[in-house]
PDB file of C-alpha atoms and ligand atoms in Angstrom:
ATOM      1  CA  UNK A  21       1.622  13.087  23.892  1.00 66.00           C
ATOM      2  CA  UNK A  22      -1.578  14.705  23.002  1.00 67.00           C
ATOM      3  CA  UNK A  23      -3.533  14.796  19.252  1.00 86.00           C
ATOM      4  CA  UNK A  24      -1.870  11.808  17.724  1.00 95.00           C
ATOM      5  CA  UNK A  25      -2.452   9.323  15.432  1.00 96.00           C
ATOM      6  CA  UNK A  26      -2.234   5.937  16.199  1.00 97.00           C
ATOM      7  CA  UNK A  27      -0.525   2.964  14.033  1.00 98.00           C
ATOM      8  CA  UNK A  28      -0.625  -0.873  15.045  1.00 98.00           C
ATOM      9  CA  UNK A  29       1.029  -3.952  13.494  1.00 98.00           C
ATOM     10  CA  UNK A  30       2.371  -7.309  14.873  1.00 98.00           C
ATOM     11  CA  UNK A  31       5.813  -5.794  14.594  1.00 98.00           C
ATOM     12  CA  UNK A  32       7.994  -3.586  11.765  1.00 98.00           C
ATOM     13  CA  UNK A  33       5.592  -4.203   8.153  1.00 98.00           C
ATOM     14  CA  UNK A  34       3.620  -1.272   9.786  1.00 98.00           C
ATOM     15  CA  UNK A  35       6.390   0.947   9.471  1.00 98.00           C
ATOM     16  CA  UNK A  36       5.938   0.523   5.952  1.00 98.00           C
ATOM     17  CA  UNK A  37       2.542   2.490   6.339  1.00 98.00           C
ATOM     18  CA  UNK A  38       4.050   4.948   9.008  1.00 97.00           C
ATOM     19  CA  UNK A  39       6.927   5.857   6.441  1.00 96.00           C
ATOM     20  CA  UNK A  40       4.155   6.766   3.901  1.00 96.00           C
ATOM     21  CA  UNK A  41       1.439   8.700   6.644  1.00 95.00           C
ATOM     22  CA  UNK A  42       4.280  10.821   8.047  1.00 94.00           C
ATOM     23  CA  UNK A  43       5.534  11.616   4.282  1.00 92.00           C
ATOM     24  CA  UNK A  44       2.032  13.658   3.972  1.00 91.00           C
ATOM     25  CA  UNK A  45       2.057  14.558   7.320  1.00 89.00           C
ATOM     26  CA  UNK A  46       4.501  15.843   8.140  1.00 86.00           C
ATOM     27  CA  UNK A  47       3.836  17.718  11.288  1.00 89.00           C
ATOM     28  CA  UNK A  48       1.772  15.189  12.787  1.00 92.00           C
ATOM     29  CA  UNK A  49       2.800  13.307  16.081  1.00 95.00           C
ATOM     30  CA  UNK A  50       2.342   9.630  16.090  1.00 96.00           C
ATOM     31  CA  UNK A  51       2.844   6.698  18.617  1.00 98.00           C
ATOM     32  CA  UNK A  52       3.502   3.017  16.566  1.00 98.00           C
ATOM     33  CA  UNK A  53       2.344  -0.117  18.316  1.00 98.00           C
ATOM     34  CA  UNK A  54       4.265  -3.147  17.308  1.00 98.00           C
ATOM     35  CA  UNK A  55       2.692  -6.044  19.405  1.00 98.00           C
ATOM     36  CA  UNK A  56       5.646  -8.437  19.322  1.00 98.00           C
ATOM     37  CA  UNK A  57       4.631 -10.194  21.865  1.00 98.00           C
ATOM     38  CA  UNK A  58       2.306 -12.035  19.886  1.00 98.00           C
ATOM     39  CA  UNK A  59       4.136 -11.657  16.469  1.00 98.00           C
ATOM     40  CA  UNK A  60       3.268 -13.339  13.772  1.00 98.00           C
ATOM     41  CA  UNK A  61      -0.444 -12.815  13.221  1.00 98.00           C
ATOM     42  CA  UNK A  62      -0.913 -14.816  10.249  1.00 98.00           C
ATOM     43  CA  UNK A  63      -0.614 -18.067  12.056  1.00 98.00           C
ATOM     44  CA  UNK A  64      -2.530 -17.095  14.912  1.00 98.00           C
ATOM     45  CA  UNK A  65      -6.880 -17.769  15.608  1.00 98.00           C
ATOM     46  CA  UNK A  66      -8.801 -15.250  14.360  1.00 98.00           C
ATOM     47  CA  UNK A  67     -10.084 -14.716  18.340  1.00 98.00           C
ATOM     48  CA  UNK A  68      -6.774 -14.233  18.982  1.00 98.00           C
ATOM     49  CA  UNK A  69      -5.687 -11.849  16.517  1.00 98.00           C
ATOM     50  CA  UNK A  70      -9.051  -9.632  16.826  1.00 98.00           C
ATOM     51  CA  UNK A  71      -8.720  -9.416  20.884  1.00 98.00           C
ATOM     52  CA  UNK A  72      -4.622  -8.514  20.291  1.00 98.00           C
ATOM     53  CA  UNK A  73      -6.306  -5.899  17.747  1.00 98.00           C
ATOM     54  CA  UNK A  74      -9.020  -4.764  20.728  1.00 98.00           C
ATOM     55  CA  UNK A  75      -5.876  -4.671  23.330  1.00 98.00           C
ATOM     56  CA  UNK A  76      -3.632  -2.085  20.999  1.00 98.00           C
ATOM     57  CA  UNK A  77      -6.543   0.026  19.971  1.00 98.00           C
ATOM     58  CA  UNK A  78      -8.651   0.317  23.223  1.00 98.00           C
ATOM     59  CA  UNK A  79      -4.994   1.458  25.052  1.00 98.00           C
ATOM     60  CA  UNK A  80      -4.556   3.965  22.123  1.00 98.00           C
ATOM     61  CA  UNK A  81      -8.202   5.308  22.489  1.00 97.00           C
ATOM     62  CA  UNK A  82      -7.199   5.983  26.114  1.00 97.00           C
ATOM     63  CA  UNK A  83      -3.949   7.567  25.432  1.00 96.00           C
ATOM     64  CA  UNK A  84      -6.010  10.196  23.285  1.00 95.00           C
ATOM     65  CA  UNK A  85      -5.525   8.801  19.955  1.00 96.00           C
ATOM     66  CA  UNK A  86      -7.843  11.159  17.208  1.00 92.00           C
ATOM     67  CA  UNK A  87      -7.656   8.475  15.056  1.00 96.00           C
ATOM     68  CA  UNK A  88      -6.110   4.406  14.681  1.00 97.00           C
ATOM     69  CA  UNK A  89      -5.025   3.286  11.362  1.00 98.00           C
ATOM     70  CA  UNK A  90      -4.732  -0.493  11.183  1.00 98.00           C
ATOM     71  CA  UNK A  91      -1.317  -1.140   9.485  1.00 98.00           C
ATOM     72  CA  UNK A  92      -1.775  -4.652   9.372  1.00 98.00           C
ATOM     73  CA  UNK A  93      -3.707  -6.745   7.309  1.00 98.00           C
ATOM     74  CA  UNK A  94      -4.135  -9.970   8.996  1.00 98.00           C
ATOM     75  CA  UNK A  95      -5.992  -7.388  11.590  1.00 98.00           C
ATOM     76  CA  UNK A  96      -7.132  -5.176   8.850  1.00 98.00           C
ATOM     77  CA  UNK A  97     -10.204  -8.656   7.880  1.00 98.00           C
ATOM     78  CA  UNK A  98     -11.446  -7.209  11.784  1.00 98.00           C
ATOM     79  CA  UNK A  99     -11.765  -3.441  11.206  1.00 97.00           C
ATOM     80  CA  UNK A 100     -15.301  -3.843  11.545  1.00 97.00           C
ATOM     81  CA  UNK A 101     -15.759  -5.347  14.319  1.00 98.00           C
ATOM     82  CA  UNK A 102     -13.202  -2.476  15.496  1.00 98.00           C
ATOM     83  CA  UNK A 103     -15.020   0.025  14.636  1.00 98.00           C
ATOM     84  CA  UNK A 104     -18.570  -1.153  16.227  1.00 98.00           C
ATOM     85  CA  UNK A 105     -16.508  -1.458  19.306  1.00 98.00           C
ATOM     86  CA  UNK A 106     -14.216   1.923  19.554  1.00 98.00           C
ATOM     87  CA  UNK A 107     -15.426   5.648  19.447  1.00 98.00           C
ATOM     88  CA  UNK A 108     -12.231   6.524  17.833  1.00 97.00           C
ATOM     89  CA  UNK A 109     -12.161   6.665  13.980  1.00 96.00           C
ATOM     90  CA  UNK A 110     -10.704   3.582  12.674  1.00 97.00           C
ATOM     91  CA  UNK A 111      -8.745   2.800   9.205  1.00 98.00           C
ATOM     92  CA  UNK A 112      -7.541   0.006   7.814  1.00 98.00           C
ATOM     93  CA  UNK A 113      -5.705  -1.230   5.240  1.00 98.00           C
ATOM     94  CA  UNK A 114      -7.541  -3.487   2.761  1.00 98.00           C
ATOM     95  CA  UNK A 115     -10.421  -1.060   1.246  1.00 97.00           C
ATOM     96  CA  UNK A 116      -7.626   1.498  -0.066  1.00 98.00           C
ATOM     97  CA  UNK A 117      -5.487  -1.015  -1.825  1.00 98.00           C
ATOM     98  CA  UNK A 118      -8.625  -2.955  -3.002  1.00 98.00           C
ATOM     99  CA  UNK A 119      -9.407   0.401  -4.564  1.00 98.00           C
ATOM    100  CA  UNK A 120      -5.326   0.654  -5.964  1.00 98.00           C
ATOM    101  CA  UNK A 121      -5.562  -2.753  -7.186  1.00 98.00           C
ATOM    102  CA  UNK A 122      -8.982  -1.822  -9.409  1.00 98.00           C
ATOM    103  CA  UNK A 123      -7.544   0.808 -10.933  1.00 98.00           C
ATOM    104  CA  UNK A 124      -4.364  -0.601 -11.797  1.00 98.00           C
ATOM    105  CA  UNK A 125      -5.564  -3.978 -13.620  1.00 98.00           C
ATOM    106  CA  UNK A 126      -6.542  -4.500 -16.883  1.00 98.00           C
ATOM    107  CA  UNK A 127      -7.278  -8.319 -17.222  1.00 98.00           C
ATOM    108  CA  UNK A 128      -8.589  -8.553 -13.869  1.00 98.00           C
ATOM    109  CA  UNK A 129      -6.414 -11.334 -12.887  1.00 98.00           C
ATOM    110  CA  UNK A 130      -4.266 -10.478  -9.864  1.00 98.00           C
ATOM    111  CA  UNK A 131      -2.063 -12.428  -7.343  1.00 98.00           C
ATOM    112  CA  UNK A 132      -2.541 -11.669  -3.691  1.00 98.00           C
ATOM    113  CA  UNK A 133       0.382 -12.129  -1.838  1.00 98.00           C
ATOM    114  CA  UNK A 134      -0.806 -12.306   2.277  1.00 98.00           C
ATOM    115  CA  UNK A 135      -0.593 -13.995   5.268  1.00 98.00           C
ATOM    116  CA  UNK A 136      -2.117 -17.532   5.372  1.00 98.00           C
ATOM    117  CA  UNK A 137      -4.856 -15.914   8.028  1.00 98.00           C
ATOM    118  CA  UNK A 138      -5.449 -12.943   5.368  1.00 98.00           C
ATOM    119  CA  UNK A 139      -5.366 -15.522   2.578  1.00 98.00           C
ATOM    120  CA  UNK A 140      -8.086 -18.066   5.039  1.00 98.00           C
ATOM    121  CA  UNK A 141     -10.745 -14.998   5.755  1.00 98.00           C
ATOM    122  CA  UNK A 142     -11.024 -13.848   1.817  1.00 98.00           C
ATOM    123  CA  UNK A 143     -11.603 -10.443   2.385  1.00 98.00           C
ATOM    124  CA  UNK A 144      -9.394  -9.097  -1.080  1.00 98.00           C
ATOM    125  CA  UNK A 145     -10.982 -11.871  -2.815  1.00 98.00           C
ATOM    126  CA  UNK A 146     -14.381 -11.037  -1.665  1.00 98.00           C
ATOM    127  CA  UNK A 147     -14.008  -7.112  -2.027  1.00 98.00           C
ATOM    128  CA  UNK A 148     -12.005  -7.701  -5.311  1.00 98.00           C
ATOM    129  CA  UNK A 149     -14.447 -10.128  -6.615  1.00 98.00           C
ATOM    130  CA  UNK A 150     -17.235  -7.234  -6.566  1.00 97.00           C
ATOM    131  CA  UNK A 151     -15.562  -5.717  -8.665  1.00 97.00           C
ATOM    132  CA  UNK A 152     -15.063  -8.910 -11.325  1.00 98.00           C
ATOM    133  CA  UNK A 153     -11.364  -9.193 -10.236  1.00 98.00           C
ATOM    134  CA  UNK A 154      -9.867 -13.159  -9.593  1.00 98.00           C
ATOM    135  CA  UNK A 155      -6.964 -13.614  -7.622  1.00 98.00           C
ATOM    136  CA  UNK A 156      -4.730 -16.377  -7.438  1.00 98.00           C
ATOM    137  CA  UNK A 157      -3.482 -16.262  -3.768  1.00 98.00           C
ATOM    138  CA  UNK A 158      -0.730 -17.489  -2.234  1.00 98.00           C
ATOM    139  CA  UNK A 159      -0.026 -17.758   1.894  1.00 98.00           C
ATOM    140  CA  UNK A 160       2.910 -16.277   2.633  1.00 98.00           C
ATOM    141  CA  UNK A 161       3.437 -16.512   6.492  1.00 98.00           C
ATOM    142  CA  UNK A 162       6.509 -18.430   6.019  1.00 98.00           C
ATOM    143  CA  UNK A 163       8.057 -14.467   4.806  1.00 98.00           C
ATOM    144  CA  UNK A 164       7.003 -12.993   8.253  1.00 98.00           C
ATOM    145  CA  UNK A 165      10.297 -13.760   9.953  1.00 98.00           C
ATOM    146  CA  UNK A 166      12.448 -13.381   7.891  1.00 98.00           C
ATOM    147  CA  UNK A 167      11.737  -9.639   8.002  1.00 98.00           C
ATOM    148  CA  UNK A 168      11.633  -9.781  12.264  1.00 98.00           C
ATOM    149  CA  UNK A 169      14.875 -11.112  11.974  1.00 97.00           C
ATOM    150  CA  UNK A 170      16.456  -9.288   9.945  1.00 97.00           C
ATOM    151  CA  UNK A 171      17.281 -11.977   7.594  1.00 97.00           C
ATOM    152  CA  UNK A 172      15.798 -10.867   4.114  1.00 97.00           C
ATOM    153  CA  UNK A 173      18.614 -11.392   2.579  1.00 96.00           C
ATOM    154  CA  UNK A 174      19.982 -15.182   3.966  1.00 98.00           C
ATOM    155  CA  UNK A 175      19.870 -18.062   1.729  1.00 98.00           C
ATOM    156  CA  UNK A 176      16.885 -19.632   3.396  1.00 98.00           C
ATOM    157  CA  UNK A 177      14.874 -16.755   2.974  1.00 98.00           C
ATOM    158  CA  UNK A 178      15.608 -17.088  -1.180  1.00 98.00           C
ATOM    159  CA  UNK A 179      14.508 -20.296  -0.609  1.00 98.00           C
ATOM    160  CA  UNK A 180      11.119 -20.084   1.383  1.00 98.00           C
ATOM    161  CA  UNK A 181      10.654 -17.454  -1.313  1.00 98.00           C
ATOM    162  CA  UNK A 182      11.227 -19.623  -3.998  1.00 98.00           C
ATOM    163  CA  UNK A 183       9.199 -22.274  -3.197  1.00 98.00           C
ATOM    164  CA  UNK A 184       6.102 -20.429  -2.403  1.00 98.00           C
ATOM    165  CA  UNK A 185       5.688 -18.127  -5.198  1.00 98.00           C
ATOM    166  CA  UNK A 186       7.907 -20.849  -8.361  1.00 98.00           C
ATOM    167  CA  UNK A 187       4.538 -20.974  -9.991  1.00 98.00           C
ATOM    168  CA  UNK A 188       3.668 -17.211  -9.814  1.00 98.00           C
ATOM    169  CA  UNK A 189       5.482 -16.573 -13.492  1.00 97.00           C
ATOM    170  CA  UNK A 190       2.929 -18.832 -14.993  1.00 97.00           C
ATOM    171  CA  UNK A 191       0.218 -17.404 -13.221  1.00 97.00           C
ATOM    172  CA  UNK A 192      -0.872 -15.269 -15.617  1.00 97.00           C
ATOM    173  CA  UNK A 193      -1.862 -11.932 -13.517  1.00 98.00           C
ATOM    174  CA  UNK A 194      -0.855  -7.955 -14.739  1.00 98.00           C
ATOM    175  CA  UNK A 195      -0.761  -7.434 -10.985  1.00 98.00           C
ATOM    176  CA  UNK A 196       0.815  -8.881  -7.430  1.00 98.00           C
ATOM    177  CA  UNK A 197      -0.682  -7.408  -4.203  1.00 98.00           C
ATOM    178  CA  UNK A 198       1.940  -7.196  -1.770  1.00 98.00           C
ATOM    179  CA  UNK A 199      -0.838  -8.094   0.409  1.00 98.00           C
ATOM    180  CA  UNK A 200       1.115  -7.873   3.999  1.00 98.00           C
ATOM    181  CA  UNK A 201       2.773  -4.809   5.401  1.00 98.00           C
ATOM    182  CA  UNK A 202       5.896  -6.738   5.770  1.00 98.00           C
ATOM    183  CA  UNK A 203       6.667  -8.058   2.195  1.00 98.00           C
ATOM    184  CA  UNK A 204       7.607  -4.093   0.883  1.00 98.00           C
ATOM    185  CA  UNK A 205      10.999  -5.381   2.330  1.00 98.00           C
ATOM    186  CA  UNK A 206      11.302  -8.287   0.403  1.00 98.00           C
ATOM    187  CA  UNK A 207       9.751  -6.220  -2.594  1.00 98.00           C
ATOM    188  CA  UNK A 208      13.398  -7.236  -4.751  1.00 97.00           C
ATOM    189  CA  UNK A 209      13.080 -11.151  -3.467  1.00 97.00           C
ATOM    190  CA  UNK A 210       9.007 -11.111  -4.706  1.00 98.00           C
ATOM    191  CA  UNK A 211       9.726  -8.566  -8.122  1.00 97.00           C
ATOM    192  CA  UNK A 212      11.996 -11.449  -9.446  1.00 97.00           C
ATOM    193  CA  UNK A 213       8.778 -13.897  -9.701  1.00 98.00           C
ATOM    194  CA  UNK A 214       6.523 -11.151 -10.814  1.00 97.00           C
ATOM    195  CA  UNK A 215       7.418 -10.756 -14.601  1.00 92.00           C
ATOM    196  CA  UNK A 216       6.018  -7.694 -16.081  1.00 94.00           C
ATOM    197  CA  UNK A 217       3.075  -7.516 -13.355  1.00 98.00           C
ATOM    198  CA  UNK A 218       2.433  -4.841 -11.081  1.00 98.00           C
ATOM    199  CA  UNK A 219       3.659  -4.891  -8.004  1.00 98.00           C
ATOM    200  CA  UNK A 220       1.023  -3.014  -5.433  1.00 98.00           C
ATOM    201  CA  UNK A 221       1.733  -2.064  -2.124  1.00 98.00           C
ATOM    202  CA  UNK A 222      -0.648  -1.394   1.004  1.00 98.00           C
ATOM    203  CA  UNK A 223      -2.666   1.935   0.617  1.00 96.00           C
ATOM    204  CA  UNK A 224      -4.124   3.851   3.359  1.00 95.00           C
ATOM    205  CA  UNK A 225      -6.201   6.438   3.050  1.00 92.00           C
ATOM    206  CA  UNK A 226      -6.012   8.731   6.022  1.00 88.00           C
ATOM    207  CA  UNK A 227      -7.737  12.290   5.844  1.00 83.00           C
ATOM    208  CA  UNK A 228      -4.899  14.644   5.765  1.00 75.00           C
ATOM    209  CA  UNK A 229      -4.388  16.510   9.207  1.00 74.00           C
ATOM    210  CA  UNK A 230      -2.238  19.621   8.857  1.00 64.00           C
ATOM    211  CA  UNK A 231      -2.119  22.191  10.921  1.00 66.00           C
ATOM    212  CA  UNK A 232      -0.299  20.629  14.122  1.00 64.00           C
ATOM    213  CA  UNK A 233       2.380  21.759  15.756  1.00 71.00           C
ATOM    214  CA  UNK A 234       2.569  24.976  14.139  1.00 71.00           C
ATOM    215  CA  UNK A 235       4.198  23.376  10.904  1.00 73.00           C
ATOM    216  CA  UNK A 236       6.746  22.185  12.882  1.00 83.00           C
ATOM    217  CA  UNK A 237       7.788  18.695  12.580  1.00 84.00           C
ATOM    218  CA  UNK A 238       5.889  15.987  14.453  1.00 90.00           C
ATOM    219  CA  UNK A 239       6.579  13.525  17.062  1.00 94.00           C
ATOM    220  CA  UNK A 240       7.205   9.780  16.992  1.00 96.00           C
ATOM    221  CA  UNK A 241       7.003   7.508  19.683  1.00 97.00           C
ATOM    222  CA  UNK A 242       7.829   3.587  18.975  1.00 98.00           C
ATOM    223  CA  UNK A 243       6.294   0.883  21.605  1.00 98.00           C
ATOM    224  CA  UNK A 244       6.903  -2.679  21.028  1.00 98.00           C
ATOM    225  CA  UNK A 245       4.942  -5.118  23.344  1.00 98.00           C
ATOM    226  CA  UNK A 246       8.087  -8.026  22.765  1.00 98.00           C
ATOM    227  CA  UNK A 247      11.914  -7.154  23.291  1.00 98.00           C
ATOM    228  CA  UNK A 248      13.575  -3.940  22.628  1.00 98.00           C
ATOM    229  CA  UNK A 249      16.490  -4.893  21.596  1.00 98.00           C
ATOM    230  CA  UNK A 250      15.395  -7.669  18.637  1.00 97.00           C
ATOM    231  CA  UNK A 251      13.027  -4.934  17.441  1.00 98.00           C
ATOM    232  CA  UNK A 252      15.223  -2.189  17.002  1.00 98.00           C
ATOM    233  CA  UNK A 253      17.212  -4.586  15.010  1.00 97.00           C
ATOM    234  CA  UNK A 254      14.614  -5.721  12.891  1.00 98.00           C
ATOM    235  CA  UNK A 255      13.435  -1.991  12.247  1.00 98.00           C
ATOM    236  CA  UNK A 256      17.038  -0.914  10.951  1.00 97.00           C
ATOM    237  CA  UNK A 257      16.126  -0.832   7.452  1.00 96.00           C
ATOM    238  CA  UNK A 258      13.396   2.182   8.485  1.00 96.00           C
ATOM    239  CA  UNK A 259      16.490   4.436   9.888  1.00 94.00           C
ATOM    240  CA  UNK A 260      16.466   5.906  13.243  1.00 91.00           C
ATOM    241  CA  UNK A 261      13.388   4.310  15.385  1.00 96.00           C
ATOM    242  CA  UNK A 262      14.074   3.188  18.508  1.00 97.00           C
ATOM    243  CA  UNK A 263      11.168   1.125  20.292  1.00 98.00           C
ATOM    244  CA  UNK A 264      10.191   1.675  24.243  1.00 98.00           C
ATOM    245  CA  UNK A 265       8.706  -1.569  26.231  1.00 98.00           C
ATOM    246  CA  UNK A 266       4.948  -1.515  25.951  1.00 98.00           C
ATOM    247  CA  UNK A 267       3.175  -3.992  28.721  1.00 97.00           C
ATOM    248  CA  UNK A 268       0.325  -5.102  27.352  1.00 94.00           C
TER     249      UNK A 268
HETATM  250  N1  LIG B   7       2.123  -7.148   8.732  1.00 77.54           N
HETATM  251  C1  LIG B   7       0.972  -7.926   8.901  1.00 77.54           C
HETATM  252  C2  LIG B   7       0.017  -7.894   7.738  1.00 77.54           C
HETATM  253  O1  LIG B   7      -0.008  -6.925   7.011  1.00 77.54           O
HETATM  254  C3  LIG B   7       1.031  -9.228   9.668  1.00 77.54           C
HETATM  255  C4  LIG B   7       2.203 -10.125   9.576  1.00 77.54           C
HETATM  256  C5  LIG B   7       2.095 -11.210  10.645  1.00 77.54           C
HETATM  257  O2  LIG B   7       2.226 -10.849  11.820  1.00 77.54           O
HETATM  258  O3  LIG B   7       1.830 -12.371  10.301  1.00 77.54           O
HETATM  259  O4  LIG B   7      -0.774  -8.785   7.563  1.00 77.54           O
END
């Protein structure tokens, strides 16, 4: 596939992103990188996570990939370092919603919901912080399965829920940054702690890039790095993607 756009996550929250990049365009092709193999990233080293990062990106550089949007936030903290590294234009995802979240609050009090390596490297809280906005954070790795396995909706996911975010009512934000691209699908589960705040999903802010195919409708391709079969599962509630086996 030539002129595409690559997207990268540690499995299905990116989709999240994709959903939202092919709804503006349209006639793009894409190919999605879900590295299951090493699924979750929020409990993994930060070497770990940044040369997982280097792996996906430096294959989709090679394929011919005009640009690489990080769907992933726990990987989104290295987009720096990315970008020093890779000729290919690189975006990720915590500069847009930083930018969503500053516009949105008023008492500059927000919750930042994220993995527990997002939460660990601070960069919302720094970025936010710029702009006088406090967060009160809470790690939420323990979500990141439940959302691989297709179990959003089993008791024990209530219950992880529960017991991470019981104080969040009392926290005392207008706004909750859904600060993982996995935790849209939960986005009932977490609105049920969230009182009148608002929730905020991840932004990303790719240029738009009509005019390929003619207008015609783009192409997506689906690799997983892990097993087909558990990710096509877990990537039901996006409709018809189907992953291929991605050695990497
Ligand atoms: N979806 C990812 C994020 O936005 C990572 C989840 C994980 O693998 O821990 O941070």
């Amino acid at each position: 596939m030539h002129n595409f756009v690559g997207v990268i996550d540690s499995g299905v929250g990116g989709l999240t992103i994709l959903q939202k990049l092919v709804a503006v365009n349209n006639d793009q092709n894409f190919i999605y990188i879900a590295d299951h193999a090493f699924c979750p990233y929020g409990t993994k080293t930060n070497d770990t996570i940044l040369s997982r990062a280097e792996k996906l990106v430096g294959f989709l550089q090679e394929k011919g990939a005009y640009s690489v949007v990080i769907a992933c936030n726990t990987a989104s903290v290295f987009s720096d370092e990315l970008r020093a590294k890779f000729a290919v234009p690189i975006y990720d995802v915590i500069e847009p919603t930083c930018k969503a979240v500053q516009k949105i609050t008023k008492t500059k009090r927000v919750a930042l919901l994220a993995t527990n390596s997002t939460i660990a490297n601070g960069a919302y809280q720094k970025t936010l912080l710029q702009s006088g906005i406090q967060t009160v954070d809470y790690a939420c790795s323990k979500f990141v399965p439940f959302v691989e396995n297709a179990a959003t909706a089993s008791i024990s996911c209530l219950k992880t829920i529960e017991q991470t975010l019981k104080t969040l009512p009392q926290s005392n934000v207008d706004a909750v940054i859904l600060g993982c691209t996995h935790f849209p699908l939960l986005k009932r589960q977490i609105s049920y702690y969230c009182k009148n705040a608002e929730l905020i999903e991840c932004q990303c802010e790719l240029p738009m890039l009509s005019g390929e195919n003619g207008g015609m409708q783009g192409q997506i391709t689906y690799y997983t790095t892990g097993n087909v079969d558990y990710a096509n599962v877990a990537a039901k509630p996006f409709g018809s993607v189907y992953f291929k086996k991605l050695l990497l």
